[in-house]
Coordinates of C-alpha atoms in Angstrom, one line a residue:
Chain A
M1367 CA 111.1 119.7 75.9
I1368 CA 114.2 120.7 77.8
I1369 CA 116.6 117.9 78.8
D1370 CA 118.1 118.3 82.3
W1371 CA 121.7 117.6 81.4
T1372 CA 123.1 118.2 84.9
H1373 CA 121.0 115.4 86.4
F1374 CA 120.8 113.0 83.4
T1375 CA 123.0 110.0 84.1
P1376 CA 122.6 107.6 81.1
W1377 CA 125.5 105.3 82.1
T1378 CA 124.6 104.6 85.7
A1379 CA 121.0 104.4 84.7
L1380 CA 121.8 101.8 82.1
I1381 CA 124.1 99.8 84.3
G1382 CA 121.7 99.9 87.2
G1383 CA 118.9 98.8 84.8
V1384 CA 121.0 95.9 83.6
V1385 CA 121.5 94.8 87.3
L1386 CA 117.7 95.0 87.8
G1387 CA 117.2 92.9 84.7
I1388 CA 119.7 90.3 85.9
A1389 CA 118.0 90.1 89.3
S1390 CA 114.5 89.7 87.6
A1391 CA 115.8 87.1 85.2
A1392 CA 117.6 85.2 88.0
F1393 CA 114.4 85.2 90.2
I1394 CA 112.2 83.6 87.6
L1395 CA 114.9 81.2 86.4
L1396 CA 116.2 80.1 89.8
N1397 CA 113.2 80.5 92.1
G1398 CA 110.3 80.4 89.5
R1399 CA 109.0 83.7 90.9
V1400 CA 108.1 87.0 89.2
L1401 CA 110.1 89.8 90.8
G1402 CA 107.3 92.2 91.7
I1403 CA 107.9 94.2 94.9
S1404 CA 104.3 95.1 95.6
G1405 CA 103.1 91.5 95.2
I1406 CA 105.9 90.1 97.3
L1407 CA 105.2 92.6 100.1
G1408 CA 101.4 92.5 99.8
G1409 CA 101.3 88.7 100.0
L1410 CA 102.5 89.0 103.6
L1411 CA 99.3 90.8 104.5
A1412 CA 97.2 87.7 103.6
P1413 CA 99.7 85.1 104.7
R1414 CA 99.3 81.5 103.6
R1415 CA 101.2 78.5 105.0
G1416 CA 104.4 77.8 103.0
D1417 CA 104.2 81.2 101.1
I1418 CA 105.8 83.4 103.7
N1419 CA 109.6 82.7 104.0
W1420 CA 110.6 83.4 100.4
R1421 CA 109.0 86.8 100.7
V1422 CA 110.8 87.6 104.0
F1423 CA 114.2 86.5 102.6
F1424 CA 113.8 88.5 99.5
L1425 CA 112.7 91.6 101.3
A1426 CA 115.5 91.3 103.9
G1427 CA 118.0 91.3 101.0
L1428 CA 116.3 94.4 99.5
I1429 CA 116.3 96.4 102.7
L1430 CA 120.0 95.5 103.4
A1431 CA 121.0 96.8 100.0
P1432 CA 122.1 100.3 101.0
V1433 CA 124.3 99.2 103.9
T1434 CA 126.0 96.5 102.0
L1435 CA 126.6 98.6 98.8
S1436 CA 128.1 101.4 100.9
W1437 CA 130.6 98.9 102.3
L1438 CA 131.5 97.6 98.8
I1439 CA 131.6 100.9 96.9
P1440 CA 131.8 103.8 99.4
G1441 CA 130.1 107.0 98.1
V1442 CA 128.0 105.3 95.5
V1443 CA 124.8 105.6 97.5
A1444 CA 123.5 109.2 96.8
A1445 CA 121.4 111.0 99.5
P1446 CA 117.8 111.0 98.3
R1447 CA 116.2 114.3 97.5
I1448 CA 112.7 114.2 99.1
E1449 CA 110.6 117.3 98.5
A1450 CA 107.2 116.0 99.6
S1451 CA 105.8 117.0 103.0
N1452 CA 104.9 114.3 105.5
L1453 CA 101.2 114.6 104.7
A1454 CA 102.0 114.1 101.0
I1455 CA 104.2 111.1 101.8
V1456 CA 101.4 109.5 103.8
A1457 CA 98.8 110.1 101.0
A1458 CA 101.4 108.8 98.4
G1459 CA 102.0 105.7 100.5
L1460 CA 98.3 104.9 100.8
L1461 CA 97.7 105.4 97.0
V1462 CA 100.8 103.3 96.1
G1463 CA 99.8 100.5 98.5
L1464 CA 96.1 100.4 97.5
G1465 CA 96.7 101.0 93.8
T1466 CA 99.5 98.4 93.3
R1467 CA 97.4 95.7 94.9
Y1468 CA 94.2 96.6 92.9
G1469 CA 96.4 96.8 89.7
S1470 CA 98.3 93.6 90.6
G1471 CA 101.7 95.2 90.2
C1472 CA 104.1 98.2 90.2
T1473 CA 107.2 99.4 88.3
S1474 CA 109.0 96.1 88.9
G1475 CA 106.2 93.5 88.4
H1476 CA 104.4 95.2 85.4
G1477 CA 107.1 97.7 84.2
V1478 CA 110.1 95.4 84.2
C1479 CA 108.9 91.8 84.4
G1480 CA 105.6 92.2 82.6
L1481 CA 107.1 94.1 79.7
S1482 CA 109.9 91.6 79.5
R1483 CA 107.2 88.8 79.3
L1484 CA 105.6 90.9 76.5
S1485 CA 102.3 90.9 78.5
P1486 CA 99.6 93.2 77.0
R1487 CA 98.1 93.4 80.5
S1488 CA 101.3 94.7 81.9
L1489 CA 101.7 97.1 79.0
V1490 CA 98.3 98.7 79.7
A1491 CA 99.1 98.9 83.5
T1492 CA 102.5 100.5 82.8
M1493 CA 101.0 103.1 80.4
A1494 CA 98.3 103.8 83.0
F1495 CA 100.7 104.4 85.9
M1496 CA 103.2 106.4 83.8
A1497 CA 100.4 108.6 82.4
S1498 CA 99.0 109.1 85.9
G1499 CA 102.5 109.9 87.2
F1500 CA 103.1 112.5 84.4
V1501 CA 99.7 114.2 85.1
T1502 CA 100.2 114.2 88.9
V1503 CA 103.7 115.9 88.6
Y1504 CA 102.4 118.3 86.0
V1505 CA 99.5 119.4 88.3
I1506 CA 101.8 119.7 91.4
R1507 CA 104.7 121.5 89.8
H1508 CA 103.0 123.6 87.1
L1509 CA 99.4 124.2 88.1
I1510 CA 99.2 124.4 91.8
Chain B
M1036 CA 119.7 76.9 98.5
T1037 CA 116.4 78.6 97.4
R1038 CA 116.5 80.8 100.6
V1039 CA 120.1 81.9 99.8
S1040 CA 119.0 82.7 96.3
E1041 CA 116.0 84.7 97.4
F1042 CA 118.1 86.8 99.8
F1043 CA 120.9 87.6 97.3
I1044 CA 118.5 88.4 94.5
G1045 CA 116.7 90.8 96.8
L1046 CA 120.1 92.3 97.6
L1047 CA 121.1 92.5 94.0
F1048 CA 117.8 94.2 93.0
G1049 CA 118.3 96.8 95.7
W1050 CA 121.8 97.4 94.5
G1051 CA 120.5 97.9 91.0
L1052 CA 118.0 100.5 92.2
L1053 CA 120.7 102.3 94.1
I1054 CA 123.2 102.3 91.2
S1055 CA 120.4 103.4 88.7
G1056 CA 119.6 106.4 90.9
M1057 CA 115.9 105.3 91.2
T1058 CA 116.0 105.4 95.0
D1059 CA 116.2 109.2 94.7
P1060 CA 112.7 110.6 94.5
G1061 CA 114.2 113.8 93.0
K1062 CA 115.4 111.8 90.0
V1063 CA 112.2 109.9 89.6
L1064 CA 110.2 113.2 89.6
G1065 CA 112.7 114.7 87.2
F1066 CA 111.6 111.9 84.8
L1067 CA 107.9 112.4 85.5
D1068 CA 108.2 116.2 85.0
L1069 CA 107.8 116.4 81.2
A1070 CA 107.1 120.1 81.2
G1071 CA 110.1 121.0 83.4
A1072 CA 113.8 120.2 83.0
W1073 CA 113.4 116.6 81.9
D1074 CA 115.8 113.8 83.2
P1075 CA 115.4 110.8 80.9
S1076 CA 117.4 108.5 83.2
L1077 CA 114.4 106.3 84.2
A1078 CA 113.8 105.3 80.6
F1079 CA 117.4 104.1 80.4
V1080 CA 116.9 102.1 83.6
M1081 CA 113.8 100.4 82.2
G1082 CA 115.5 99.8 78.8
G1083 CA 118.5 98.1 80.5
A1084 CA 116.3 96.0 82.7
I1085 CA 114.0 94.9 79.9
L1086 CA 116.9 94.1 77.6
I1087 CA 118.0 91.4 80.0
G1088 CA 114.5 90.5 81.2
V1089 CA 113.3 89.6 77.7
A1090 CA 116.0 87.0 77.4
G1091 CA 115.4 85.6 80.9
F1092 CA 111.7 85.3 80.5
A1093 CA 112.0 83.8 77.0
V1094 CA 114.0 80.9 78.6
A1095 CA 111.7 80.8 81.6
K1096 CA 108.5 80.3 79.5
K1097 CA 109.9 77.1 78.0
R1098 CA 110.6 75.5 81.4
T1099 CA 108.3 73.5 83.7
T1100 CA 110.5 73.9 86.8
S1101 CA 113.1 76.4 87.8
F1102 CA 116.9 75.7 87.7
L1103 CA 116.7 75.1 91.4
G1104 CA 113.8 72.8 91.0
S1105 CA 110.9 75.0 92.2
A1106 CA 107.6 75.3 90.4
M1107 CA 107.3 78.1 87.9
H1108 CA 104.9 80.8 89.1
L1109 CA 104.3 82.7 85.9
P1110 CA 101.2 85.0 85.9
T1111 CA 98.1 83.5 84.3
S1112 CA 95.7 86.4 84.3
R1113 CA 95.4 88.2 81.0
D1114 CA 92.4 90.4 81.9
I1115 CA 92.6 94.0 81.1
D1116 CA 89.8 95.2 83.4
R1117 CA 88.7 98.1 85.6
R1118 CA 90.7 96.9 88.6
L1119 CA 93.9 96.8 86.6
I1120 CA 93.4 100.3 85.2
I1121 CA 92.0 102.1 88.2
G1122 CA 94.6 100.5 90.5
S1123 CA 97.4 101.5 88.1
L1124 CA 96.1 105.1 87.9
M1125 CA 96.0 105.3 91.7
F1126 CA 99.5 103.9 91.9
G1127 CA 100.8 106.5 89.4
A1128 CA 99.2 109.3 91.3
G1129 CA 100.9 108.2 94.5
W1130 CA 104.2 107.7 92.6
G1131 CA 104.0 111.3 91.2
L1132 CA 103.1 112.7 94.6
A1133 CA 106.3 111.6 96.4
G1134 CA 108.6 110.0 93.8
F1135 CA 108.6 106.6 95.6
C1136 CA 107.4 103.3 94.2
P1137 CA 107.4 100.2 96.4
G1138 CA 111.0 99.0 95.7
P1139 CA 112.8 102.3 96.1
G1140 CA 110.6 103.0 99.2
L1141 CA 111.8 99.8 100.9
V1142 CA 115.5 100.3 99.9
T1143 CA 115.5 103.9 101.1
M1144 CA 113.9 102.8 104.3
G1145 CA 116.9 100.5 104.7
S1146 CA 119.1 103.7 104.5
G1147 CA 117.3 104.9 107.6
E1148 CA 115.6 107.8 105.9
P1149 CA 112.7 108.8 108.1
K1150 CA 110.4 109.9 105.2
A1151 CA 110.9 106.5 103.5
V1152 CA 109.9 104.8 106.8
L1153 CA 106.7 106.9 106.8
F1154 CA 106.1 106.1 103.2
V1155 CA 106.5 102.3 103.7
A1156 CA 104.2 102.4 106.8
A1157 CA 101.5 104.2 104.8
M1158 CA 102.0 101.8 101.8
I1159 CA 101.5 98.8 104.1
G1160 CA 98.4 100.6 105.4
G1161 CA 97.1 100.9 101.8
M1162 CA 97.8 97.3 101.1
A1163 CA 96.0 96.2 104.3
L1164 CA 93.1 98.4 103.2
F1165 CA 93.1 96.5 99.9
E1166 CA 92.8 93.2 101.8
V1167 CA 89.8 94.4 103.7
L1168 CA 88.0 95.9 100.6
D1169 CA 88.9 92.9 98.5
R1170 CA 87.5 90.4 101.0
R1171 CA 84.3 92.4 101.3
E1172 CA 83.9 92.6 97.6
R1173 CA 84.4 88.8 97.2
S1174 CA 82.0 88.0 100.1
L1175 CA 79.3 90.1 98.4
S1176 CA 79.8 88.6 95.0
I1177 CA 79.2 85.0 96.2
Q1178 CA 75.9 85.8 98.0
P1179 CA 73.0 84.6 95.7
G1180 CA 71.5 87.3 93.6
R1181 CA 74.3 89.8 94.3
G1182 CA 76.9 90.8 91.8
Q1183 CA 75.3 88.9 88.9
K1184 CA 73.0 91.2 87.0

């Protein structure tokens, strides 16, 4: 295994991770909700009375994050490197949307909150999507 | 008050994703590419988040209401079933294909990146497809004689 030292950013990764942990802990402690992005968004597609506003307010904050962070700390928001073609992006979006709803969670709900709750169900889900991600990237970058 | 908290926690989570570098698909794919030049950053992100999360959820599990007085909505399902595994495998394949998972997709859409807008539109399409398939599955399983072998 070769470590990519030029792109490896342990400190910002750790600090960013701690911020994600604080947000997840705050959401369950203040609002009584698990911070799982796919569940919060997906719940809007089968809307129930009284179960809509909290999702909208949370997602509004999430989407406004880049603009506000650029005001606070100019230059901190790096331009994303997106290699995938539009066709691959659409296929990826469909798989992520369908898969996270069938699997009841994504990197935030299972990966961060589920593992923090020490949930065996989330551990299995996290291992499954990580393994599948590793295999997919291996196939795309090294086999095709 | 709960609305303010929801909004600011969404904002904070988005900041965390941006600071950690996880809104950059190149960085995510650098982690998922074990056979190439490997960028371990994502593991540090998860580690930092879980470190705080474990403490937060340990307190949360002992409470019957949240600190703002709302009900606690902790997950109750413990099933490790086909849906969980097949769904997660599908999610991982999509994640590896573009380097976006739901949170970073939405945040990067907020930066005005056209490919992230396309990703989020397709993701919402996938979620809508789930609602249709799930409803059909449920309606079949409550008909007598069906789904109970």
